[in-house]
Amino acid sequence: MYATQKNQLRRLSQHEFNALTTLCRLSKNLFNVALYECRQYFFA
């Protein structure tokens, strides 16, 4: 089980919100790529 943290950020401009959304998506994608590579190393 993963420990997650959820924060509510208020008073963000549209530009700040879009930047955070993009960074979160890129972080998720980077984690998934690293996990895939590790699994390929051990199981393929």
CSV table of C-alpha atoms in Angstrom, one decimal:
chain,number,residue,atom,x,y,z
A,1,MET,CA,0.0,0.0,0.0
A,2,TYR,CA,1.3,3.4,-0.9
A,3,ALA,CA,1.3,6.4,1.5
A,4,THR,CA,-0.4,9.3,-0.3
A,5,GLN,CA,-0.8,12.9,0.6
A,6,LYS,CA,-3.6,15.2,-0.5
A,7,ASN,CA,-3.4,18.9,-0.2
A,8,GLN,CA,-6.0,21.6,-1.1
A,9,LEU,CA,-4.3,24.6,-2.6
A,10,ARG,CA,-6.4,27.7,-2.7
A,11,ARG,CA,-6.1,31.0,-4.5
A,12,LEU,CA,-4.0,29.7,-7.4
A,13,SER,CA,-4.1,31.5,-10.7
A,14,GLN,CA,-5.0,29.5,-13.8
A,15,HIS,CA,-1.3,29.5,-14.9
A,16,GLU,CA,-0.2,28.1,-11.5
A,17,PHE,CA,-2.9,25.4,-11.5
A,18,ASN,CA,-2.0,24.3,-15.1
A,19,ALA,CA,1.7,24.2,-14.1
A,20,LEU,CA,1.0,22.0,-11.1
A,21,THR,CA,-1.2,19.7,-13.1
A,22,THR,CA,1.4,19.3,-15.7
A,23,LEU,CA,4.1,18.6,-13.1
A,24,CYS,CA,2.0,16.0,-11.4
A,25,ARG,CA,1.3,14.2,-14.6
A,26,LEU,CA,4.9,14.2,-15.6
A,27,SER,CA,5.9,12.9,-12.1
A,28,LYS,CA,3.3,10.1,-12.5
A,29,ASN,CA,4.7,9.2,-15.9
A,30,LEU,CA,8.3,9.2,-14.7
A,31,PHE,CA,7.4,6.8,-11.8
A,32,ASN,CA,5.5,4.5,-14.2
A,33,VAL,CA,8.5,4.4,-16.6
A,34,ALA,CA,10.9,3.6,-13.8
A,35,LEU,CA,8.7,0.9,-12.4
A,36,TYR,CA,8.3,-0.7,-15.8
A,37,GLU,CA,12.1,-0.7,-16.3
A,38,CYS,CA,12.6,-2.3,-12.9
A,39,ARG,CA,10.0,-5.0,-13.6
A,40,GLN,CA,11.5,-5.7,-17.0
A,41,TYR,CA,14.9,-6.2,-15.4
A,42,PHE,CA,13.7,-8.7,-12.9
A,43,PHE,CA,10.9,-10.5,-14.7
A,44,ALA,CA,11.8,-10.4,-18.4
